[in-house]
Coordinates of C-alpha atoms and ligand atoms in Angstrom, one line a residue:
M1 CA 17.9 -7.4 -18.7
S2 CA 20.6 -9.6 -17.4
S3 CA 20.6 -11.1 -14.7
Q4 CA 22.4 -12.0 -11.9
S5 CA 23.5 -15.5 -12.0
N6 CA 26.2 -17.1 -14.1
S7 CA 24.2 -19.6 -14.6
A8 CA 21.2 -21.2 -13.9
D9 CA 23.1 -24.4 -11.9
D10 CA 23.8 -21.3 -9.5
H11 CA 20.9 -19.5 -9.1
L12 CA 19.1 -23.0 -8.5
T13 CA 21.6 -23.7 -5.5
E14 CA 22.6 -19.8 -4.1
V15 CA 19.3 -18.4 -4.6
P16 CA 17.8 -21.0 -2.1
E17 CA 20.6 -21.0 0.2
R18 CA 21.0 -17.4 0.7
H19 CA 16.5 -17.0 1.1
R20 CA 16.8 -20.4 3.5
E21 CA 19.0 -19.3 5.5
T22 CA 18.0 -15.3 5.6
A23 CA 14.3 -16.9 6.6
D24 CA 16.3 -19.0 9.5
A25 CA 17.5 -15.6 11.1
V26 CA 14.3 -13.5 10.6
I27 CA 11.4 -15.0 10.6
P28 CA 9.1 -14.1 13.8
E29 CA 9.2 -16.7 16.2
H30 CA 5.3 -16.4 16.6
T31 CA 3.0 -16.5 13.6
S32 CA -0.2 -17.1 15.5
L33 CA -2.5 -14.4 16.4
Y34 CA -1.8 -12.0 18.4
I35 CA -4.7 -10.9 20.7
G36 CA -5.0 -9.4 23.8
G37 CA -1.5 -9.1 24.3
E38 CA -0.9 -12.7 23.6
F39 CA 0.5 -15.0 20.2
I40 CA -2.2 -17.3 20.7
D41 CA -3.5 -20.1 17.8
S42 CA -6.9 -19.7 15.5
D43 CA -9.8 -20.6 17.4
S44 CA -10.2 -23.8 14.5
G45 CA -6.9 -24.4 15.2
E46 CA -5.7 -24.4 11.2
T47 CA -3.3 -22.9 9.3
F48 CA -2.0 -21.7 6.3
T49 CA 1.6 -21.1 4.4
T50 CA 3.2 -18.2 3.6
T51 CA 5.6 -18.4 0.5
D52 CA 8.6 -16.7 -0.8
P53 CA 8.1 -15.5 -4.2
T54 CA 11.9 -15.9 -5.2
T55 CA 12.0 -19.3 -4.3
N56 CA 8.4 -20.3 -4.7
Q57 CA 9.4 -22.4 -0.9
K58 CA 7.4 -22.3 2.1
L59 CA 8.5 -19.8 4.2
A60 CA 5.9 -20.4 7.4
S61 CA 2.6 -21.4 9.1
V62 CA 0.6 -19.2 9.5
A63 CA -3.1 -19.4 12.1
R64 CA -6.0 -19.3 10.3
G65 CA -8.8 -16.4 11.4
T66 CA -11.9 -16.7 11.0
E67 CA -15.0 -14.9 12.7
A68 CA -14.7 -16.1 16.4
D69 CA -11.4 -15.4 16.7
V70 CA -12.4 -11.8 14.8
N71 CA -15.1 -11.7 18.0
R72 CA -12.3 -11.9 20.2
A73 CA -9.8 -9.6 19.0
V74 CA -12.9 -7.4 19.0
E75 CA -13.6 -8.5 22.8
A76 CA -10.0 -7.9 23.7
A77 CA -9.5 -4.4 22.1
W78 CA -12.1 -2.8 23.6
D79 CA -11.2 -4.2 26.7
A80 CA -8.5 -2.3 26.9
F81 CA -10.4 0.6 25.9
D82 CA -12.1 0.5 28.6
T83 CA -9.7 -0.2 31.4
E84 CA -6.3 1.7 29.6
W85 CA -5.9 3.0 26.7
S86 CA -8.5 5.5 26.8
G87 CA -6.9 6.7 29.9
Y88 CA -3.6 7.7 28.2
D89 CA -3.3 11.0 27.3
S90 CA -1.8 13.0 24.2
G91 CA 1.6 12.5 25.9
D92 CA 1.1 9.1 26.6
R93 CA 0.3 8.2 23.0
Q94 CA 2.8 9.7 21.0
R95 CA 5.8 8.3 24.0
V96 CA 4.2 4.8 23.2
L97 CA 4.7 6.1 18.9
L98 CA 7.8 7.1 19.3
E99 CA 9.3 4.4 20.7
I100 CA 7.5 2.5 18.2
A101 CA 9.5 4.7 15.9
D102 CA 12.3 3.7 17.3
T103 CA 12.1 0.1 18.2
I104 CA 11.0 -0.7 13.7
D105 CA 14.8 1.7 13.0
A106 CA 16.2 0.1 15.6
H107 CA 15.6 -3.6 13.1
T108 CA 15.7 -2.4 9.8
E109 CA 17.6 -4.7 8.2
E110 CA 15.6 -7.2 10.1
L111 CA 12.5 -6.5 8.8
A112 CA 13.6 -5.9 5.7
Q113 CA 15.0 -9.0 4.8
L114 CA 11.5 -9.9 6.1
E115 CA 9.8 -8.2 3.5
T116 CA 11.7 -9.1 0.3
L117 CA 11.5 -12.9 1.6
D118 CA 7.4 -12.9 2.1
N119 CA 6.9 -10.2 -0.5
G120 CA 9.8 -10.0 -3.2
K121 CA 10.3 -6.7 -3.3
P122 CA 13.5 -5.5 -4.1
I123 CA 16.3 -5.2 -0.6
T124 CA 17.3 -1.4 -1.4
E125 CA 13.0 -0.8 -1.7
A126 CA 12.1 -3.0 1.0
T127 CA 14.3 -0.8 3.1
I128 CA 12.8 2.4 2.3
D129 CA 9.1 0.8 3.2
I130 CA 10.7 0.4 6.5
R131 CA 12.3 3.8 7.3
S132 CA 9.4 5.2 6.4
S133 CA 7.0 2.6 8.5
A134 CA 8.9 4.4 11.3
E135 CA 8.3 8.2 9.8
Q136 CA 4.3 6.8 10.1
F137 CA 4.8 6.8 13.8
R138 CA 7.5 9.8 14.6
Y139 CA 4.8 12.1 12.4
F140 CA 1.5 10.9 14.2
A141 CA 3.5 11.6 17.2
G142 CA 4.6 14.9 16.7
I143 CA 0.4 16.4 15.5
V144 CA -1.4 14.6 18.0
R145 CA -0.4 17.1 20.5
E146 CA -1.9 19.4 18.4
N147 CA -4.9 17.7 18.2
S148 CA -7.2 19.8 21.3
G149 CA -10.6 21.0 19.9
E150 CA -12.5 23.9 19.5
T151 CA -14.6 26.5 21.6
M152 CA -17.2 29.0 19.8
T153 CA -18.9 30.5 22.5
D154 CA -21.5 33.9 22.8
D155 CA -23.1 36.1 25.2
T156 CA -26.0 32.9 25.5
R157 CA -23.8 29.5 25.0
Y158 CA -20.4 28.8 26.0
G159 CA -19.7 25.5 22.9
Q160 CA -16.9 22.9 22.9
V161 CA -15.4 21.0 20.0
I162 CA -14.2 18.4 21.3
T163 CA -13.2 15.0 19.1
E164 CA -13.3 11.3 20.8
P165 CA -11.6 8.0 19.5
Y166 CA -13.8 5.9 17.9
G167 CA -12.6 3.1 20.4
V168 CA -12.1 -0.4 18.7
V169 CA -11.7 0.5 14.7
G170 CA -10.9 -2.5 11.9
Q171 CA -8.4 -2.2 10.2
I172 CA -7.2 -4.8 7.0
I173 CA -4.5 -4.2 4.3
P174 CA -3.0 -5.4 1.2
W175 CA 0.5 -7.3 -0.3
N176 CA 2.1 -4.4 -2.1
F177 CA 3.1 -2.8 1.0
P178 CA 2.7 -4.9 4.3
L179 CA 4.5 -3.0 7.4
M180 CA 4.1 0.2 5.5
M181 CA 0.5 0.1 5.3
A182 CA -0.1 -1.5 8.6
S183 CA 2.3 1.9 9.9
W184 CA -0.1 3.7 7.5
K185 CA -3.1 2.8 9.7
L186 CA -2.2 1.5 13.7
A187 CA -0.1 5.4 13.0
P188 CA -2.8 7.5 13.6
A189 CA -5.3 5.3 15.0
L190 CA -3.4 4.8 18.1
A191 CA -2.4 8.5 17.9
A192 CA -6.4 9.3 18.3
G193 CA -6.5 7.5 20.6
N194 CA -8.0 3.7 19.0
C195 CA -7.3 0.2 20.0
T196 CA -7.4 -1.8 16.4
V197 CA -7.4 -5.3 15.3
L198 CA -5.6 -5.1 12.2
K199 CA -5.9 -7.8 9.0
P200 CA -2.8 -8.7 6.8
A201 CA -3.1 -9.8 3.8
E202 CA -2.8 -13.7 3.4
Q203 CA 0.2 -13.1 0.7
T204 CA 2.5 -11.1 3.5
P205 CA 1.5 -11.6 7.0
L206 CA 5.1 -12.0 8.8
S207 CA 6.2 -8.6 9.0
A208 CA 2.8 -7.7 10.7
L209 CA 3.1 -10.1 13.4
R210 CA 7.2 -9.8 13.8
L211 CA 5.2 -6.1 14.7
A212 CA 3.9 -6.7 17.2
E213 CA 6.6 -8.7 18.8
L214 CA 8.3 -6.0 18.6
I215 CA 6.0 -3.8 20.6
D216 CA 4.3 -5.8 22.9
D217 CA 6.8 -4.5 25.4
I218 CA 6.0 -0.9 24.7
V219 CA 1.8 -1.0 24.1
P220 CA -1.3 -2.2 26.4
D221 CA -1.9 -5.5 25.9
G222 CA -5.3 -5.3 23.9
V223 CA -4.8 -2.0 21.9
V224 CA -2.7 -3.8 19.0
N225 CA -4.6 -7.0 17.7
V226 CA -3.5 -8.9 15.0
V227 CA -6.1 -11.0 13.2
T228 CA -4.4 -13.0 10.1
G229 CA -6.2 -14.7 7.6
F230 CA -8.7 -14.6 4.0
G231 CA -10.5 -11.7 3.4
D232 CA -13.6 -13.6 3.3
E233 CA -12.8 -15.4 6.4
A234 CA -10.8 -12.7 8.6
G235 CA -11.7 -9.8 7.2
E236 CA -15.0 -10.0 6.1
P237 CA -15.9 -10.6 9.8
L238 CA -13.6 -7.4 11.1
T239 CA -16.0 -5.4 8.4
R240 CA -19.3 -6.6 9.5
H241 CA -19.0 -6.6 13.6
P242 CA -21.3 -4.3 15.4
D243 CA -18.9 -2.8 17.8
V244 CA -16.1 -2.2 15.4
R245 CA -16.4 1.7 14.5
K246 CA -14.8 2.8 12.1
V247 CA -12.7 0.4 8.9
A248 CA -9.9 1.2 6.9
F249 CA -9.3 -0.5 4.0
T250 CA -6.4 -0.6 1.7
G251 CA -7.0 -3.2 -1.3
S252 CA -9.1 -3.8 -4.6
T253 CA -12.0 -1.3 -6.1
A254 CA -13.8 -4.4 -5.9
V255 CA -13.5 -5.5 -2.5
G256 CA -14.1 -1.8 -1.3
K257 CA -17.1 -1.9 -2.5
Q258 CA -18.0 -4.7 -1.0
V259 CA -16.6 -3.2 2.5
M260 CA -19.0 -0.8 1.8
K261 CA -21.6 -2.8 1.6
N262 CA -20.9 -4.8 4.5
A263 CA -20.1 -1.7 7.0
A264 CA -23.3 -0.2 5.7
E265 CA -25.1 -2.7 8.1
N266 CA -23.8 -0.9 11.6
V267 CA -23.6 2.4 9.1
T268 CA -19.5 1.8 10.6
D269 CA -17.3 5.1 9.4
I270 CA -15.1 4.3 6.3
T271 CA -12.0 5.0 5.0
L272 CA -11.1 3.2 1.1
E273 CA -7.7 3.6 -0.5
L274 CA -7.8 1.1 -3.8
G275 CA -6.9 0.8 -7.1
G276 CA -5.3 3.1 -9.9
K277 CA -4.7 3.7 -13.4
S278 CA -2.7 7.1 -13.2
P279 CA -1.8 8.6 -15.9
I280 CA 1.7 10.7 -16.6
V281 CA 1.9 13.6 -19.2
I282 CA 5.2 14.5 -21.3
F283 CA 5.3 17.6 -22.5
P284 CA 7.6 18.1 -26.1
D285 CA 10.9 20.1 -23.5
V286 CA 11.6 16.9 -21.5
D287 CA 15.4 16.6 -21.2
V288 CA 15.2 12.7 -22.6
A289 CA 17.2 11.1 -19.9
K290 CA 15.5 12.9 -17.0
A291 CA 12.3 11.8 -18.4
T292 CA 12.9 7.9 -19.0
Q293 CA 14.4 8.0 -15.4
L294 CA 11.5 9.5 -13.9
I295 CA 8.8 7.1 -15.8
S296 CA 10.4 3.8 -15.3
A297 CA 10.8 4.3 -11.4
A298 CA 6.8 5.1 -11.2
I299 CA 5.8 1.8 -13.6
F300 CA 8.6 -0.1 -12.1
Y301 CA 9.2 0.6 -8.9
N302 CA 7.8 -2.1 -6.4
T303 CA 7.3 -4.5 -9.4
G304 CA 5.1 -2.6 -10.8
E305 CA 2.4 -3.1 -7.5
C306 CA 1.4 0.1 -6.3
C307 CA -1.1 1.2 -6.2
E308 CA -0.6 5.0 -7.3
A309 CA 2.2 3.3 -10.3
G310 CA 2.3 5.7 -13.3
S311 CA 0.7 2.8 -16.1
R312 CA -0.9 5.2 -18.5
L313 CA 2.6 7.1 -20.5
F314 CA 0.9 9.9 -22.6
V315 CA 4.1 11.4 -24.6
H316 CA 4.4 14.4 -26.7
E317 CA 4.7 12.9 -30.6
D318 CA 8.0 15.8 -30.8
V319 CA 9.8 13.0 -28.4
A320 CA 8.2 10.1 -28.6
D321 CA 10.4 8.1 -30.2
G322 CA 14.1 9.5 -28.8
L323 CA 12.3 8.8 -25.1
L324 CA 10.7 5.3 -25.2
G325 CA 13.9 4.1 -27.2
A326 CA 15.7 5.7 -24.3
L327 CA 13.1 3.5 -22.3
V328 CA 13.1 0.6 -23.8
D329 CA 17.3 0.9 -23.7
G330 CA 16.9 1.7 -19.0
I331 CA 14.4 -1.8 -19.6
D332 CA 17.5 -3.7 -21.4
A333 CA 20.0 -2.6 -18.5
M334 CA 18.0 -3.2 -15.0
T335 CA 19.1 -6.6 -13.2
I336 CA 16.2 -8.9 -12.4
G337 CA 17.2 -11.5 -10.1
D338 CA 17.1 -12.4 -6.3
P339 CA 15.6 -9.3 -4.1
L340 CA 18.0 -9.8 -1.3
L341 CA 20.7 -8.7 -3.9
E342 CA 21.4 -4.7 -3.4
E343 CA 22.2 -5.1 -7.5
T344 CA 18.8 -6.3 -7.9
D345 CA 16.0 -3.7 -9.7
L346 CA 13.6 -5.7 -10.3
G347 CA 12.3 -8.7 -8.3
P348 CA 9.8 -11.2 -8.4
K349 CA 5.4 -10.2 -7.7
V350 CA 4.7 -11.3 -5.4
S351 CA 2.3 -14.5 -6.1
T352 CA 1.8 -17.3 -8.7
E353 CA -1.8 -16.3 -9.3
Q354 CA -0.8 -12.6 -9.4
V355 CA 1.5 -13.5 -12.1
D356 CA -1.1 -15.2 -14.6
R357 CA -4.0 -11.9 -13.2
T358 CA -0.6 -10.2 -14.8
L359 CA -0.2 -12.9 -18.3
E360 CA -3.8 -12.6 -18.6
Y361 CA -4.2 -9.0 -19.2
L362 CA -0.9 -9.4 -21.4
D363 CA -2.2 -12.4 -23.5
A364 CA -5.1 -10.4 -24.1
A365 CA -2.8 -6.7 -25.1
R366 CA -1.2 -9.2 -27.6
E367 CA -4.5 -10.1 -29.3
A368 CA -6.0 -6.9 -29.4
G369 CA -3.2 -6.3 -32.4
G370 CA -0.6 -3.7 -28.8
E371 CA 2.6 -3.4 -30.0
F372 CA 5.2 -4.9 -27.8
L373 CA 8.2 -2.5 -27.8
V374 CA 9.9 -5.1 -24.8
G375 CA 8.7 -7.6 -22.5
G376 CA 5.3 -9.5 -22.9
D377 CA 6.3 -12.5 -21.2
R378 CA 8.1 -14.5 -18.0
P379 CA 11.9 -13.9 -18.7
D380 CA 12.9 -16.3 -20.5
D381 CA 15.5 -17.4 -18.2
A382 CA 16.1 -20.7 -16.5
A383 CA 17.8 -19.3 -13.8
L384 CA 14.5 -16.9 -13.1
S385 CA 12.3 -19.7 -13.7
D386 CA 11.5 -21.2 -9.8
G387 CA 10.1 -16.9 -9.2
C388 CA 7.1 -15.2 -9.8
Y389 CA 9.5 -13.0 -12.9
V390 CA 7.5 -11.4 -15.3
E391 CA 9.0 -9.1 -18.0
P392 CA 9.1 -5.6 -17.3
T393 CA 6.7 -4.4 -20.4
L394 CA 5.8 -1.4 -22.8
I395 CA 2.9 -2.1 -25.0
E396 CA 2.0 0.7 -27.7
G397 CA -1.2 0.9 -29.9
L398 CA -3.9 0.1 -27.6
D399 CA -7.4 1.4 -27.8
H400 CA -7.8 3.5 -24.7
D401 CA -11.0 1.1 -23.7
H402 CA -9.0 -1.3 -24.2
V403 CA -9.4 -3.8 -20.5
A404 CA -5.6 -4.1 -20.1
V405 CA -5.7 0.0 -20.5
Q406 CA -9.0 0.6 -18.0
E407 CA -8.3 -1.8 -15.5
E408 CA -5.2 -2.6 -12.9
I409 CA -2.8 -5.1 -14.0
F410 CA -0.6 -4.4 -10.7
G411 CA 2.6 -5.3 -12.6
P412 CA 5.8 -4.7 -14.6
V413 CA 3.6 -3.2 -17.6
L414 CA 3.3 0.6 -19.2
E415 CA 0.8 1.1 -21.5
V416 CA 2.0 4.4 -24.2
F417 CA -0.3 6.8 -26.0
R418 CA 1.3 9.4 -28.1
W419 CA -0.1 12.3 -29.0
D420 CA -0.1 15.8 -30.3
D421 CA -3.6 18.1 -29.0
Y422 CA -3.7 18.4 -25.5
E423 CA -7.3 18.7 -25.2
T424 CA -7.6 14.6 -26.6
M425 CA -5.2 13.3 -24.8
M426 CA -6.3 14.8 -21.2
E427 CA -9.7 13.3 -22.3
L428 CA -8.0 10.3 -22.5
A429 CA -5.6 11.1 -19.4
N430 CA -9.0 10.8 -17.5
D431 CA -11.3 8.3 -19.1
V432 CA -10.3 5.4 -16.4
D433 CA -13.3 4.6 -13.1
Y434 CA -10.0 5.2 -10.8
G435 CA -8.4 8.9 -10.0
L436 CA -5.1 7.8 -7.6
A437 CA -2.9 9.7 -9.1
G438 CA -1.2 11.5 -11.5
G439 CA 2.6 13.1 -12.9
V440 CA 3.5 15.6 -15.8
I441 CA 7.0 16.2 -17.0
T442 CA 7.5 19.5 -18.0
D443 CA 9.3 22.8 -17.4
D444 CA 7.0 24.7 -18.6
I445 CA 5.4 26.0 -15.3
T446 CA 1.9 27.2 -17.2
Q447 CA 1.3 23.7 -18.4
A448 CA 2.4 22.1 -15.8
N449 CA 0.4 23.6 -13.3
R450 CA -2.9 23.2 -16.1
A451 CA -1.8 20.4 -16.6
A452 CA -1.8 19.2 -12.9
R453 CA -5.3 21.3 -11.9
D454 CA -7.2 18.8 -15.8
I455 CA -5.9 15.5 -14.6
Q456 CA -8.7 13.9 -11.7
A457 CA -7.0 12.3 -9.6
G458 CA -5.8 13.4 -5.9
Y459 CA -2.6 13.2 -6.1
I460 CA -0.3 15.2 -8.8
W461 CA 3.6 14.8 -9.5
I462 CA 5.2 17.3 -11.4
N463 CA 8.8 16.2 -12.4
S464 CA 8.5 13.4 -9.6
Y465 CA 6.9 10.4 -9.4
H466 CA 6.2 8.0 -5.8
D467 CA 7.4 10.7 -3.4
L468 CA 5.3 10.9 -0.5
A469 CA 5.3 12.7 2.8
P470 CA 4.0 12.8 5.9
G471 CA 1.7 15.7 5.5
L472 CA 0.8 16.0 2.4
P473 CA -2.7 14.1 2.4
F474 CA -2.7 10.7 -0.1
G475 CA -5.9 9.0 -1.1
G476 CA -8.2 8.8 -4.4
H477 CA -11.0 10.8 -6.4
K478 CA -13.4 9.0 -7.9
Q479 CA -14.1 4.4 -7.8
S480 CA -10.2 5.4 -5.9
G481 CA -11.4 5.6 -3.1
I482 CA -12.8 7.7 0.5
G483 CA -10.2 9.6 2.7
R484 CA -7.5 10.7 2.8
E485 CA -3.7 9.6 4.7
L486 CA -0.5 10.8 5.8
S487 CA -1.8 14.0 7.4
A488 CA -4.0 16.0 9.3
D489 CA -7.0 14.7 7.6
T490 CA -6.4 10.8 8.8
L491 CA -6.3 11.7 12.4
D492 CA -9.6 13.0 11.9
H493 CA -10.4 9.8 9.9
Y494 CA -10.1 7.8 13.5
Q495 CA -11.8 10.1 15.7
Q496 CA -15.1 11.8 15.5
T497 CA -16.5 15.4 17.3
K498 CA -18.8 15.6 20.0
T499 CA -20.3 19.2 20.9
I500 CA -21.0 20.7 24.1
N501 CA -23.6 23.1 24.4
L502 CA -23.3 24.6 28.0
S503 CA -25.9 27.9 28.8
L504 CA -24.9 31.1 29.9
R505 CA -28.3 32.0 30.2
Ligands
NAP601 P1 -7.5 -7.4 -2.0 O1 -7.4 -7.9 -2.9 O2 -8.4 -6.0 -2.2 O3 -7.4 -7.3 -0.4 C1 -6.9 -6.3 0.2 C2 -6.8 -7.0 1.4 O4 -8.7 -7.6 1.9 C3 -6.4 -8.4 1.8 O5 -5.9 -8.2 3.3 C4 -7.7 -9.0 1.7 O6 -7.7 -10.4 2.9 C5 -9.1 -8.4 2.0 N1 -9.6 -9.0 1.6 C6 -10.3 -9.6 1.1 N2 -11.5 -10.0 0.6 C7 -12.3 -9.5 1.5 C8 -13.6 -9.0 1.9 N3 -14.7 -9.2 1.5 N4 -13.9 -8.3 3.2 C9 -12.9 -7.7 3.9 N5 -12.1 -7.8 3.6 C10 -11.3 -8.5 2.1 O7 -6.9 -6.1 -3.2 P2 -4.8 -6.8 -3.2 O8 -4.6 -7.8 -4.3 O9 -4.0 -7.7 -1.9 O10 -3.5 -5.4 -2.7 C11 -3.6 -4.7 -4.5 C12 -4.6 -3.5 -4.0 O11 -4.3 -2.7 -3.2 C13 -4.6 -3.0 -5.5 O12 -5.5 -2.4 -6.3 C14 -4.1 -1.6 -5.2 O13 -4.0 -0.6 -6.2 C15 -4.2 -1.4 -3.8 N6 -4.0 -0.1 -3.3 C16 -4.3 1.2 -3.0 C17 -3.5 2.1 -1.9 C18 -3.8 3.6 -1.7 O14 -3.2 3.7 -0.7 N7 -5.2 4.0 -2.6 C19 -2.3 1.1 -1.2 C20 -1.9 -0.4 -1.6 C21 -2.6 -0.9 -2.0 P3 -6.1 -11.2 1.6 O15 -5.0 -11.4 1.1 O16 -6.5 -12.0 3.0 O17 -7.5 -12.5 0.7
MG602 MG1 4.6 -14.6 0.9

């Protein structure tokens, strides 16, 4: 592994300076709540700090929303729905969505830099996030015009099945893909005709606030509201609010269960996109160089902070030594450093809490006798000591029921298992509570299809990973969630059907 600086001193001066200058250029003007088309302080007047995980310096003070603010936002959203937004037909909404997409595209560089500052992800990956955020709006702008309902007639009745928006929905998102997750939520909700109250994660509120500034002239006041703050103070009241008709949540399985319980109080509809611990299965025929690239991207993309990360590797005995050696060589060649630089492969994790959480799992793995093929700690590099960095790590020799294998680490940590018997391997691959995704690498189409069908998960990649295309539904089996994003199913999740039965007698 190499760090980009020639010396710790360079890193200590150049990197903070670069980050300060970039922050001066891109931090949004408003870091307060966005309610009813206005940027306003929280009811309590309190704020919280969002930091830059590369430097651990403060980026901005952000309004700390609580229940009173959620109430205001829900009221503003219903007001917008009743007075204006419900009068927008699908063509009107399509135009709004396309305009949002164009606006995001026009600000790609700025939004990517903001995301990299707030989250720590490499700028190349942040740029991909922003482009795909714009694409979300375009995709739903396209399918909303096809959303026309059905009829069923016979001699005695004329039946129409129409769809209606819920009215006001609550949307709660995590910090790993901040603007992308906001877009995955906002685009279908608006396409379906809803108004929304969005709560970004406390670690990464800035890109949602900048988006609010950018769409302020495009979307009528109150259609989109952003309440920043903490999960228990601003998220929970949104899930319990009797006038919120649907809650869409992306985050951890533990919080998702809580959201489900709270939504039950008012029988509020929910969709949950939760955690994962996805297997990648390697067959003996693979091209080692190609497989190595795919596996590395599957786990190290976004510093391992991906719900769908391929974090358990099942490699066939026949190719294990060669493939693991190549993986270690690949890791040694990775550039770890300032995520604002194009050449950086791996940036810091999002926060010191997330570093500590990852290191706890690594300690537990070490105590259980896990063999660290590479990594296992913070990088031993003074140049990176101010940031939230964790080394890319490969661990072999853990029991499959070990906590580090069963639970989502959400960091750059891959656990390796060798196999020679397919049935035994597949039993282990499925022996987790999660079922979000999986990967299969082989040129044997029969084996590939068999494994894809056998893995208990909502999304399987054969010979690729992380490739998400609007139109192909994404979501989890088992404890990885309820509902699908990125597809026409998603539009369905944001509307309710109504049957109108007209008698012909
Ligand atoms: P998290 O701790 O569950 O938080 C997610 C969001 O929920 C945050 O906005 C959080 O607010 C809020 N929250 C916390 N407690 C809440 C409560 N009691 N009621 C309502 N909202 C509450 O998850 P995270 O650590 O931010 O994100 C990582 C997780 O997201 C991972 O498990 C990952 O797999 C999952 N994820 C899943 C998908 C998917 O599509 N399946 C995509 C991305 C991420 P604060 O942050 O402000 O506390
Ligand atoms: Mg931050």
